[in-house]
PDB file of C-alpha atoms in Angstrom:
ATOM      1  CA  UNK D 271     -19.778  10.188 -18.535  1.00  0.00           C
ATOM      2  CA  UNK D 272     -23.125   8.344 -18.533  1.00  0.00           C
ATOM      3  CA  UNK D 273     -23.840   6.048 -21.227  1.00  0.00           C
ATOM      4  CA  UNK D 274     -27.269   5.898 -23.215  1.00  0.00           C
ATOM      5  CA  UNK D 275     -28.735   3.035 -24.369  1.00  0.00           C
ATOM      6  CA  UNK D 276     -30.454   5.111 -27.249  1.00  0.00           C
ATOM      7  CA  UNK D 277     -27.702   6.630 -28.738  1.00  0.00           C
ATOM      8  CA  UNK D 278     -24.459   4.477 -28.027  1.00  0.00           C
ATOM      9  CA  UNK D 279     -23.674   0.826 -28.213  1.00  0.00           C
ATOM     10  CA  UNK D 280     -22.092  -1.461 -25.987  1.00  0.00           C
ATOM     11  CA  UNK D 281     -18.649  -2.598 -27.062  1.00  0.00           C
ATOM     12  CA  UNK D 282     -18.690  -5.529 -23.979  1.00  0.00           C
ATOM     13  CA  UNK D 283     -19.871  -8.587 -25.274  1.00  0.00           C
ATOM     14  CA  UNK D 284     -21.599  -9.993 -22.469  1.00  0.00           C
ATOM     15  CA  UNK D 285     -23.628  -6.795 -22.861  1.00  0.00           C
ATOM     16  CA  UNK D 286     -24.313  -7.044 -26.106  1.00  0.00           C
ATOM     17  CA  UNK D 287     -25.630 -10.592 -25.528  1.00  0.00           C
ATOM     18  CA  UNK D 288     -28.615  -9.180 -23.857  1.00  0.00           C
ATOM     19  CA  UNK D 289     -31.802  -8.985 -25.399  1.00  0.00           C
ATOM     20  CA  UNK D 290     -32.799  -5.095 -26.341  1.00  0.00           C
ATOM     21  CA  UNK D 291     -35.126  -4.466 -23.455  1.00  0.00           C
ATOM     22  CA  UNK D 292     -33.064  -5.665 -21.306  1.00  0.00           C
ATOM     23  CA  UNK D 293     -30.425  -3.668 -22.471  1.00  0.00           C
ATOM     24  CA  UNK D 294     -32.461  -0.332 -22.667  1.00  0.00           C
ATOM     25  CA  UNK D 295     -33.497  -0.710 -18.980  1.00  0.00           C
ATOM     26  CA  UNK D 296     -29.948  -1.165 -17.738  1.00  0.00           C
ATOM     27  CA  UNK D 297     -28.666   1.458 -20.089  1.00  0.00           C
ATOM     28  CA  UNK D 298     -29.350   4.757 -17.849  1.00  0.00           C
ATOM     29  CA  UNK D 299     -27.888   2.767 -14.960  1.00  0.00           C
ATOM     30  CA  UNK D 300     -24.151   2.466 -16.615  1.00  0.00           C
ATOM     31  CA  UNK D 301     -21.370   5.149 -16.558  1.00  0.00           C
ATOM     32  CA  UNK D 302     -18.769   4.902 -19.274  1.00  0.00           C
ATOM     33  CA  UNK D 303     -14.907   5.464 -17.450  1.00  0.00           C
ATOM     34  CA  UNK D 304     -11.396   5.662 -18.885  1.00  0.00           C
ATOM     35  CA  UNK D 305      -9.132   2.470 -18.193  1.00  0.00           C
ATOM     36  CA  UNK D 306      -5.803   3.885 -17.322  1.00  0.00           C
ATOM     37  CA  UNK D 307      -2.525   1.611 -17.874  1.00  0.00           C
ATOM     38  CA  UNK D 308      -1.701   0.165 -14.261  1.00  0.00           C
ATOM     39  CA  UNK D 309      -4.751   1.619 -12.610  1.00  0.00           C
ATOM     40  CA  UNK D 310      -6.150  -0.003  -9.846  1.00  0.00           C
ATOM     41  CA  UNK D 311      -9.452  -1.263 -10.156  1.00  0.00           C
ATOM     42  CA  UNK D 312      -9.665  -3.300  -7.204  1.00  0.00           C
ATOM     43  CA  UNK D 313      -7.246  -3.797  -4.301  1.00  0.00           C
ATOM     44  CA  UNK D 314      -7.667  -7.455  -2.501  1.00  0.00           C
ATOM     45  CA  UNK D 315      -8.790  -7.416   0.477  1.00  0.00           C
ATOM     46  CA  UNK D 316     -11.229  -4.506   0.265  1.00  0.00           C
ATOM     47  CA  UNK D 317     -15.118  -4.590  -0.069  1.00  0.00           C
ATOM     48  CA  UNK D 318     -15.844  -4.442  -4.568  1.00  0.00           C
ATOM     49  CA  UNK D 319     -18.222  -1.527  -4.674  1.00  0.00           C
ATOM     50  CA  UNK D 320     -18.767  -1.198  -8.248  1.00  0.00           C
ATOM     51  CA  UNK D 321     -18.409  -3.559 -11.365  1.00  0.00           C
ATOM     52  CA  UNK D 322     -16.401  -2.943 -14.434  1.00  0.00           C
ATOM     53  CA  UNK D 323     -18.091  -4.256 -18.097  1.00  0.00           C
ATOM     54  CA  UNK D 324     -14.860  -3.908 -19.963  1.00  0.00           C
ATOM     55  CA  UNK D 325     -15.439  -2.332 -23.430  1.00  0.00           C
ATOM     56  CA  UNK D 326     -11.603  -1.405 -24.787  1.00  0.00           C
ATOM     57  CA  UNK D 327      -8.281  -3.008 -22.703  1.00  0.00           C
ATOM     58  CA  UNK D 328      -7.210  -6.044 -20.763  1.00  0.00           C
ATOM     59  CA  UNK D 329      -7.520  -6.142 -17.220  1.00  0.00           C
ATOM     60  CA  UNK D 330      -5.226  -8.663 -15.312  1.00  0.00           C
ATOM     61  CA  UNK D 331      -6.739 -10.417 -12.076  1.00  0.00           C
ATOM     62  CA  UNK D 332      -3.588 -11.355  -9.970  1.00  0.00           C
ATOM     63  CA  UNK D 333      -3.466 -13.641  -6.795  1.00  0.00           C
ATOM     64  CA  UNK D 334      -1.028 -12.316  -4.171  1.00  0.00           C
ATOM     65  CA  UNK D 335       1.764 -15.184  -3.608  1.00  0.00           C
ATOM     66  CA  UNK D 336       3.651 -13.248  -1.067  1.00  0.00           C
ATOM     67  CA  UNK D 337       3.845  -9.368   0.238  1.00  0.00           C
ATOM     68  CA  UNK D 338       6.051  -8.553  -2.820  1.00  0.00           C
ATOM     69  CA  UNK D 339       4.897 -10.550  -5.478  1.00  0.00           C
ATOM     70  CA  UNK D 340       1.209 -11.785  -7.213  1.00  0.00           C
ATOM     71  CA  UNK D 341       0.553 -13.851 -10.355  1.00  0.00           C
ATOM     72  CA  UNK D 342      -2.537 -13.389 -12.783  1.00  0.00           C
ATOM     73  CA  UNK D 343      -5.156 -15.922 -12.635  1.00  0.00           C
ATOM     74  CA  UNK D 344      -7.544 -14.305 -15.510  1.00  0.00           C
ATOM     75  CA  UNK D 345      -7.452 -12.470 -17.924  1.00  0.00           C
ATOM     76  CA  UNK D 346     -10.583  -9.888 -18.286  1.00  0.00           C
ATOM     77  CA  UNK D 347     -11.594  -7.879 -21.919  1.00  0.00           C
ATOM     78  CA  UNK D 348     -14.520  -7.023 -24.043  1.00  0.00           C
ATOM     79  CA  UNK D 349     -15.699 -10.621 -22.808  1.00  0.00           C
ATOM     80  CA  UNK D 350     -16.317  -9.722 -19.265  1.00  0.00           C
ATOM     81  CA  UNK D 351     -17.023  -7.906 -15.790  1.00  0.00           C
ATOM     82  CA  UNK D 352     -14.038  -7.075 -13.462  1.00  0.00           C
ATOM     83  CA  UNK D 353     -15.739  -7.580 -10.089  1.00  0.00           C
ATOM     84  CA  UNK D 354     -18.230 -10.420 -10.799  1.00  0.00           C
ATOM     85  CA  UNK D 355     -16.903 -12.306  -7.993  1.00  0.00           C
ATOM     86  CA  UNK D 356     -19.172 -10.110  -5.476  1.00  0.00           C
ATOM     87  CA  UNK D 357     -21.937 -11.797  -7.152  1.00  0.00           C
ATOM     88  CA  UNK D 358     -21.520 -15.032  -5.328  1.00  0.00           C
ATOM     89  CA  UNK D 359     -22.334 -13.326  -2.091  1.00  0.00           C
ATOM     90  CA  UNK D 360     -18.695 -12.254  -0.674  1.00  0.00           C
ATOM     91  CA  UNK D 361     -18.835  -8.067  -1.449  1.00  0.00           C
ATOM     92  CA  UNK D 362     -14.829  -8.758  -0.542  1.00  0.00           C
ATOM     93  CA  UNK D 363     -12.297  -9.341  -2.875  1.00  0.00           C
ATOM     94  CA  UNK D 364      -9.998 -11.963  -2.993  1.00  0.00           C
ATOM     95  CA  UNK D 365      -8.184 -10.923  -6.080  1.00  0.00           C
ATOM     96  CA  UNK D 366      -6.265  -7.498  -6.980  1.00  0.00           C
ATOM     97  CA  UNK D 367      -7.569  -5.883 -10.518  1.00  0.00           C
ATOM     98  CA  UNK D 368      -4.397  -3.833 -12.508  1.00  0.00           C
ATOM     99  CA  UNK D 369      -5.571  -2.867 -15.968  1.00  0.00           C
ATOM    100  CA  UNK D 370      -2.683  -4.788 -17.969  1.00  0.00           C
ATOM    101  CA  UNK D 371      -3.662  -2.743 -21.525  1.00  0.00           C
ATOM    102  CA  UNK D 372      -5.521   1.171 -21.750  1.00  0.00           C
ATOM    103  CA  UNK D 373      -8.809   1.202 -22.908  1.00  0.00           C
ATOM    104  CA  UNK D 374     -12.557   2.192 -21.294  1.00  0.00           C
ATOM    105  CA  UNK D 375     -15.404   0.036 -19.279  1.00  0.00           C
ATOM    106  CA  UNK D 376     -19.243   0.805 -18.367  1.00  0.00           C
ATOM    107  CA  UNK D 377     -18.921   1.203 -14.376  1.00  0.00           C
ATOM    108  CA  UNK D 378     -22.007   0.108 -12.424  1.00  0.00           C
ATOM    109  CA  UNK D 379     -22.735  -0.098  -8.685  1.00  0.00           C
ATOM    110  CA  UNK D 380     -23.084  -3.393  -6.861  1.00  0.00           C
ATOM    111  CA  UNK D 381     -26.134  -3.225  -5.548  1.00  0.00           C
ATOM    112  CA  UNK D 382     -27.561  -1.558  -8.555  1.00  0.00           C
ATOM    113  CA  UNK D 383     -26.549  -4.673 -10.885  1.00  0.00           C
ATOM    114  CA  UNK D 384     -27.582  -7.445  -8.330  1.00  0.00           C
ATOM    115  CA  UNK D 385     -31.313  -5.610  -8.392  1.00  0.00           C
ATOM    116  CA  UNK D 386     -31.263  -5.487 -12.158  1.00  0.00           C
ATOM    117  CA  UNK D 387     -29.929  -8.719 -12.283  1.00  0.00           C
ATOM    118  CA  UNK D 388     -33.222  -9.852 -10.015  1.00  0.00           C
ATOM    119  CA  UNK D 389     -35.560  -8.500 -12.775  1.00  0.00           C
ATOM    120  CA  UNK D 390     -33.146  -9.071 -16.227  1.00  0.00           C
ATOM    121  CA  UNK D 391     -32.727 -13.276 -16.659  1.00  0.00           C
ATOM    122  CA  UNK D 392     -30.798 -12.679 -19.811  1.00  0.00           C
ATOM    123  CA  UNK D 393     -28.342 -10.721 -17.706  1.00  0.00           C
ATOM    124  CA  UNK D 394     -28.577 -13.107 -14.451  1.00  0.00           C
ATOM    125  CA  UNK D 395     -27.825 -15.927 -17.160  1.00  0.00           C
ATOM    126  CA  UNK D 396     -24.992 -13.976 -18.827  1.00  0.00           C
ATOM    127  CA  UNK D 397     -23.471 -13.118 -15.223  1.00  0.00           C
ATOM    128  CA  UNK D 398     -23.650 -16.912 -13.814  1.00  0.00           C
ATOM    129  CA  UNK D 399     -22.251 -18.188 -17.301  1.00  0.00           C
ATOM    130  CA  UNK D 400     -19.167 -15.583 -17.608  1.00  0.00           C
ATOM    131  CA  UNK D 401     -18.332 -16.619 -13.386  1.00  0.00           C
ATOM    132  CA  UNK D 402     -18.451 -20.423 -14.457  1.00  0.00           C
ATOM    133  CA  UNK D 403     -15.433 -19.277 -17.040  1.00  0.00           C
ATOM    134  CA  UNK D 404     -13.675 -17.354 -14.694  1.00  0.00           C
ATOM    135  CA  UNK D 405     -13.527 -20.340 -12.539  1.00  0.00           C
ATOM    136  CA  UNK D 406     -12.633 -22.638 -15.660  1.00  0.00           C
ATOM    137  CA  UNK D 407      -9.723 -19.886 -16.342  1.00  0.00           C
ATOM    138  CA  UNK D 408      -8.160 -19.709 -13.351  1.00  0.00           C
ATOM    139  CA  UNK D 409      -8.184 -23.002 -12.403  1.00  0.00           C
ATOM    140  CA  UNK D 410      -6.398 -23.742 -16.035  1.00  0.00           C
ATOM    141  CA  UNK D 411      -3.950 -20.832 -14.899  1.00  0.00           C
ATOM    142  CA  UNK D 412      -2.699 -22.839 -12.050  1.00  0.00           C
ATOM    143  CA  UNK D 413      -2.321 -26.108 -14.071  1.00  0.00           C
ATOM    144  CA  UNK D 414      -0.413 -24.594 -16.700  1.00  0.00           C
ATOM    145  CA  UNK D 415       1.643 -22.659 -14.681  1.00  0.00           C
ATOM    146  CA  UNK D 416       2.816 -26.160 -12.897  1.00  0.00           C
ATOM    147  CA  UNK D 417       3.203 -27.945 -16.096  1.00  0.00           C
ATOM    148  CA  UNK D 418       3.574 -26.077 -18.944  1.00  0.00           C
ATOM    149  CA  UNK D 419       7.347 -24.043 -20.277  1.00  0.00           C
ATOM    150  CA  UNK D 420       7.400 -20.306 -20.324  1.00  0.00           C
ATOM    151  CA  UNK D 421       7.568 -20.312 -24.180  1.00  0.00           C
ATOM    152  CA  UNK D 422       4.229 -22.355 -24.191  1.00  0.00           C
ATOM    153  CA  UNK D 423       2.166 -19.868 -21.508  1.00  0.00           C
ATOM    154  CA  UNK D 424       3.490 -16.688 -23.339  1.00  0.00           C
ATOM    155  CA  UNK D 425       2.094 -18.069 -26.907  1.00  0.00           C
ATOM    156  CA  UNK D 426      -1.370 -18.912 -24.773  1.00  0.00           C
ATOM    157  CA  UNK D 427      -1.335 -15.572 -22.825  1.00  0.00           C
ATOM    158  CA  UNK D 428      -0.874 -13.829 -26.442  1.00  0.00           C
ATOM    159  CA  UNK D 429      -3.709 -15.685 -27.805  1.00  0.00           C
ATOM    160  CA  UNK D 430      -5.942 -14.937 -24.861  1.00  0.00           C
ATOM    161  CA  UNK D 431      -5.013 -11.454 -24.715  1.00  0.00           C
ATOM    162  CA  UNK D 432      -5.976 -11.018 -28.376  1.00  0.00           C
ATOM    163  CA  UNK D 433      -9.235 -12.618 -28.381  1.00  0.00           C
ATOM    164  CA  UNK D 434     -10.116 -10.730 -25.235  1.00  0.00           C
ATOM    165  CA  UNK D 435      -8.895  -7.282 -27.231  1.00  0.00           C
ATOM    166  CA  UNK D 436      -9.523  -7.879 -30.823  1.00  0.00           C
ATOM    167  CA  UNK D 437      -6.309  -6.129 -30.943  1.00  0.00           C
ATOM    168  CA  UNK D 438      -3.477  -7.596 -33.597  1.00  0.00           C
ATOM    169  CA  UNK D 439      -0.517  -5.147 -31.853  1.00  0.00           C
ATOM    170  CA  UNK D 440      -0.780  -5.346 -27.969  1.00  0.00           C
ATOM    171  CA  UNK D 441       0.620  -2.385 -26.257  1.00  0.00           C
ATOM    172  CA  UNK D 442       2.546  -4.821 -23.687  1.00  0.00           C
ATOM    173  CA  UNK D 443       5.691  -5.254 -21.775  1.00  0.00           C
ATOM    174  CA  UNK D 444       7.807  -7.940 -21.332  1.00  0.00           C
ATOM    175  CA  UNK D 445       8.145  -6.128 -17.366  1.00  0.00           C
ATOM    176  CA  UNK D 446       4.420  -6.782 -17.733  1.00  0.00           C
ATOM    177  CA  UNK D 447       4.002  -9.970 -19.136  1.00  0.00           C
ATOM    178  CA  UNK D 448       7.183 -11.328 -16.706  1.00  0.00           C
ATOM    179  CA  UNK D 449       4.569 -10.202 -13.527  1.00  0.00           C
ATOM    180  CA  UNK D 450       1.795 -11.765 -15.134  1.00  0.00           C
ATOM    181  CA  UNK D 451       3.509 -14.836 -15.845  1.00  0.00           C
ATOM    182  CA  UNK D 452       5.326 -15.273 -12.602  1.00  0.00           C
ATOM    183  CA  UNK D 453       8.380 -15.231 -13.402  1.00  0.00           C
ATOM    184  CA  UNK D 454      11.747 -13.431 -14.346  1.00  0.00           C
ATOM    185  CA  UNK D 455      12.175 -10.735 -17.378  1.00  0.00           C
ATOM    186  CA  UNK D 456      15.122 -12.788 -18.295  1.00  0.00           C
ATOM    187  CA  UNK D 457      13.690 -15.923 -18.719  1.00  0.00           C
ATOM    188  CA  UNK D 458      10.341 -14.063 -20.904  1.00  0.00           C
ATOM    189  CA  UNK D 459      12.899 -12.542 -22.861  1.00  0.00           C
ATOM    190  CA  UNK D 460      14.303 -15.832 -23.614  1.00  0.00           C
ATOM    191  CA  UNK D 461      10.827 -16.985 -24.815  1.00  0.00           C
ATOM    192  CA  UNK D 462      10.110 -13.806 -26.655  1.00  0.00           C
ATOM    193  CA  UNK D 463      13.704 -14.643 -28.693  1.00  0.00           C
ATOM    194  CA  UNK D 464      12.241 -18.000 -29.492  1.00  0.00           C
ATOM    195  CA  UNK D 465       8.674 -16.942 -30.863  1.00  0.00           C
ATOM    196  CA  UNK D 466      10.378 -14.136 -33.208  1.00  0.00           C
ATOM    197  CA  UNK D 467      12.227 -16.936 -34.554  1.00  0.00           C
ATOM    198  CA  UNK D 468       9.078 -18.543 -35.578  1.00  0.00           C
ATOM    199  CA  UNK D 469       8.132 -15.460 -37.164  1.00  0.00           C
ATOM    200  CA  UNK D 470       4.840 -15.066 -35.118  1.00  0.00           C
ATOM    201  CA  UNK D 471       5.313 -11.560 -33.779  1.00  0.00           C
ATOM    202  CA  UNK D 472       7.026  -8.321 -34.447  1.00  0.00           C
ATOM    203  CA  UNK D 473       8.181  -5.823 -31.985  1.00  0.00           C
ATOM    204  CA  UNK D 474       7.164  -2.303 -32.603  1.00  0.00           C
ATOM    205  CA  UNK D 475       8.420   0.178 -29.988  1.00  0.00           C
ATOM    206  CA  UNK D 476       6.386  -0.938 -27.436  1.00  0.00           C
ATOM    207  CA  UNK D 477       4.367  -2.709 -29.191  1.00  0.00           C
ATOM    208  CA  UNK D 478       3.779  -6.896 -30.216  1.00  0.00           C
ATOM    209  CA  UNK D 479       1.865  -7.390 -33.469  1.00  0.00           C
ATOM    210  CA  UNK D 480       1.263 -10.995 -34.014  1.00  0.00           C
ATOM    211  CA  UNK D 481       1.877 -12.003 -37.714  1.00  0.00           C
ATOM    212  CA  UNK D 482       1.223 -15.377 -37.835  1.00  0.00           C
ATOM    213  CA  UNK D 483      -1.550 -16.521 -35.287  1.00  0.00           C
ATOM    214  CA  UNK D 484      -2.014 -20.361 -36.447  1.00  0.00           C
ATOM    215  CA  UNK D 485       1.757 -21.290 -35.998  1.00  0.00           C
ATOM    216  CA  UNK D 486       1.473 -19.397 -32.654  1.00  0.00           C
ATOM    217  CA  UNK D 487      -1.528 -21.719 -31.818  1.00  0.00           C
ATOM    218  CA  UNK D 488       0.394 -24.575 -32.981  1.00  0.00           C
ATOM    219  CA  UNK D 489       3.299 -23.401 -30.297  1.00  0.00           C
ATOM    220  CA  UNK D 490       0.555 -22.797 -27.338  1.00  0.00           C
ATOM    221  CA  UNK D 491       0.201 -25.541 -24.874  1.00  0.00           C
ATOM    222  CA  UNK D 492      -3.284 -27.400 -24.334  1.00  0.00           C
ATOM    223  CA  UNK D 493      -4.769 -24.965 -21.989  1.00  0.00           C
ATOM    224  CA  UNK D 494      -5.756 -22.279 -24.881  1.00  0.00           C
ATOM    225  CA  UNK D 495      -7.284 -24.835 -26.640  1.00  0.00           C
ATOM    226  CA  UNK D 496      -8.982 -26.303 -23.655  1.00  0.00           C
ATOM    227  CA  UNK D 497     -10.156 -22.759 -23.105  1.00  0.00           C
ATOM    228  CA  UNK D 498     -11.382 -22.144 -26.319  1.00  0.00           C
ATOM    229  CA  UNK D 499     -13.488 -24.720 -26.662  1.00  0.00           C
ATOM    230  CA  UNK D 500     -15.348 -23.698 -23.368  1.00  0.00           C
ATOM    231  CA  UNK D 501     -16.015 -20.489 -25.133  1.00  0.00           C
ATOM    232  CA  UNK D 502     -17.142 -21.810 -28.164  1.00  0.00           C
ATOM    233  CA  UNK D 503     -19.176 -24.198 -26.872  1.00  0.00           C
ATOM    234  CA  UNK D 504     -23.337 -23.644 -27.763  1.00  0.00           C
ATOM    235  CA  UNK D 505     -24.456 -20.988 -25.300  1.00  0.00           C
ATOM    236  CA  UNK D 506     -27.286 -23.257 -24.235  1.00  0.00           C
ATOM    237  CA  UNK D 507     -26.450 -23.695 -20.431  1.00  0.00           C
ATOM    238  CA  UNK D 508     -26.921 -27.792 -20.351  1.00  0.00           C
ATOM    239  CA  UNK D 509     -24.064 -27.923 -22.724  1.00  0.00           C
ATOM    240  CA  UNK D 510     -22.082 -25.269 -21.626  1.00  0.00           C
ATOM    241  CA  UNK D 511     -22.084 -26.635 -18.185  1.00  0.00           C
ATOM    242  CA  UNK D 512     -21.025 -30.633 -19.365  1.00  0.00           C
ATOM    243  CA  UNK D 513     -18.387 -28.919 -21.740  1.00  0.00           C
ATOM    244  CA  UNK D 514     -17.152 -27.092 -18.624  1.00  0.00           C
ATOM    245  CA  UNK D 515     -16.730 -30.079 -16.170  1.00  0.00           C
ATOM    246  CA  UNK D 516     -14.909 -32.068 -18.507  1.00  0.00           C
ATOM    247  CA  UNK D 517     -12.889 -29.425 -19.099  1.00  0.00           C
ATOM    248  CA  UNK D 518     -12.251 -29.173 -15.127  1.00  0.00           C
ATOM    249  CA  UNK D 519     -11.520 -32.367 -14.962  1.00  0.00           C
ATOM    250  CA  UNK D 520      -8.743 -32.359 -17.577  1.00  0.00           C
ATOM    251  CA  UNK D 521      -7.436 -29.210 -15.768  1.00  0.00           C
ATOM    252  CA  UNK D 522      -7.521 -30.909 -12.375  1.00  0.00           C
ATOM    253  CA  UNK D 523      -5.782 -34.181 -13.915  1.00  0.00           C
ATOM    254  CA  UNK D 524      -2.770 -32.048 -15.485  1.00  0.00           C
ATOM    255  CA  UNK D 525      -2.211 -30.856 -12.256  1.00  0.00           C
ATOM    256  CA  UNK D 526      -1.659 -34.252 -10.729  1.00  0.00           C
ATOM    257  CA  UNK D 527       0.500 -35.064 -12.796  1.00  0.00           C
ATOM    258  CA  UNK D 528       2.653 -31.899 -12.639  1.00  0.00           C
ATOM    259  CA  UNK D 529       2.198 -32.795  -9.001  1.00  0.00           C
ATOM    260  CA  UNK D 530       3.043 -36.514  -9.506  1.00  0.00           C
TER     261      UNK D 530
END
């Protein structure tokens, strides 16, 4: 289904960052799709041909650490692009894209975004900023999952998944979050027994509503906050950029000492 700038509104926020010309010219060049659970939207190792501006849903990016197995390195919902990678010049994927919760995206073609992205500099600006975060949250991925417990990385994985959703019940597995976490069911069933002692969430079917988001904050290790503060840092790309380095740099020196 094509989407019209006239009539509809984008749900993605990087989308609805953009100025309204802008956004009116790149309109007519967007095509709305469903977001099926454990769909794949891009298969490592193969050339990305379109992008994905995710409007409803969470799409895990996962690295491959063997033939059997991958773990997710990012996390990707109404705040981003699935395929923005291509954008640096490499049209082939390193990661694998499995939508990790339902929902819908605006589809666009590769080539069609990197000529609009030519002639919009809001959107070229938007683009550039949202790959400098993917970078910051996958290299905070690896750290944590060196140094941090399970129980910690499933109270951060919650909180990202929520802010990425705006959803207070995620429609998520504990299969699902075991594979995104990298490790066993048992051992994420563990951690989910711990958190419902806490009173943070509440299981509904297949459901997890979080109740009580501060204490789950409180439980999260440093990496959510380190995250967050990237994100709500002032958009204005000199600050945005020094925010992000430091927060490299504390990223790069929790992984020496997980190393250590």
């Amino acid at each position: 289904m094509a989407y019209c700038a006239e009539t509809l509104r984008p749900r993605n926020r990087l989308l609805q960052s953009l100025p309204e010309d802008e956004l009116q010219r790149l309109g007519p060049l967007l095509e709305r799709v469903s977001l099926t659970p454990r769909r794949v939207l891009q298969h490592a190792g193969l050339p990305i041909e379109h992008l994905y501006f995710v409007e409803e849903g969470l799409v895990s990016v996962l690295a491959k650490v063997d033939e059997r197995h991958a773990v997710e390195v990012w996390l990707i919902g109404r705040d981003g692009v699935v395929g923005s990678t291509a954008l640096l010049g490499d049209r082939i994927s390193t990661f694998g894209h499995l939508v990790q919760v339902g929902g819908s995206a605006l589809r666009i073609g590769i080539e069609v975004l990197e000529h609009a992205a030519a002639d919009f500099p809001s959107l070229r600006a938007a683009l550039d900023g949202y790959l400098h975060e993917g970078l910051m949250q996958s290299s905070q991925s690896a750290a944590c999952g060196l140094r941090h417990p399970v129980l910690k990385r499933l109270a951060r994985w919650l909180l990202m998944a929520q802010d990425r959703s705006d959803l207070d019940a995620l429609p998520v597995t504990q299969d699902a979050l075991a594979r995104s976490l990298g490790v066993r069911r048992p051992t994420v069933s563990e951690a989910f027994k711990q958190l419902e002692q806490h009173g943070v969430f509440a299981r509904e079917r297949a459901l997890i509503r979080i109740l009580d988001r501060a204490s789950l904050e409180r439980i999260a290790c440093r990496c959510y906050r380190a995250m967050r503060l990237v994100r709500d840092t002032s958009e204005k790309p000199k600050t945005k950029r020094r925010v992000m380095a430091l927060s490299l740099l504390w990223i790069l020196f929790e992984v020496e000492l997980a190393a250590s």
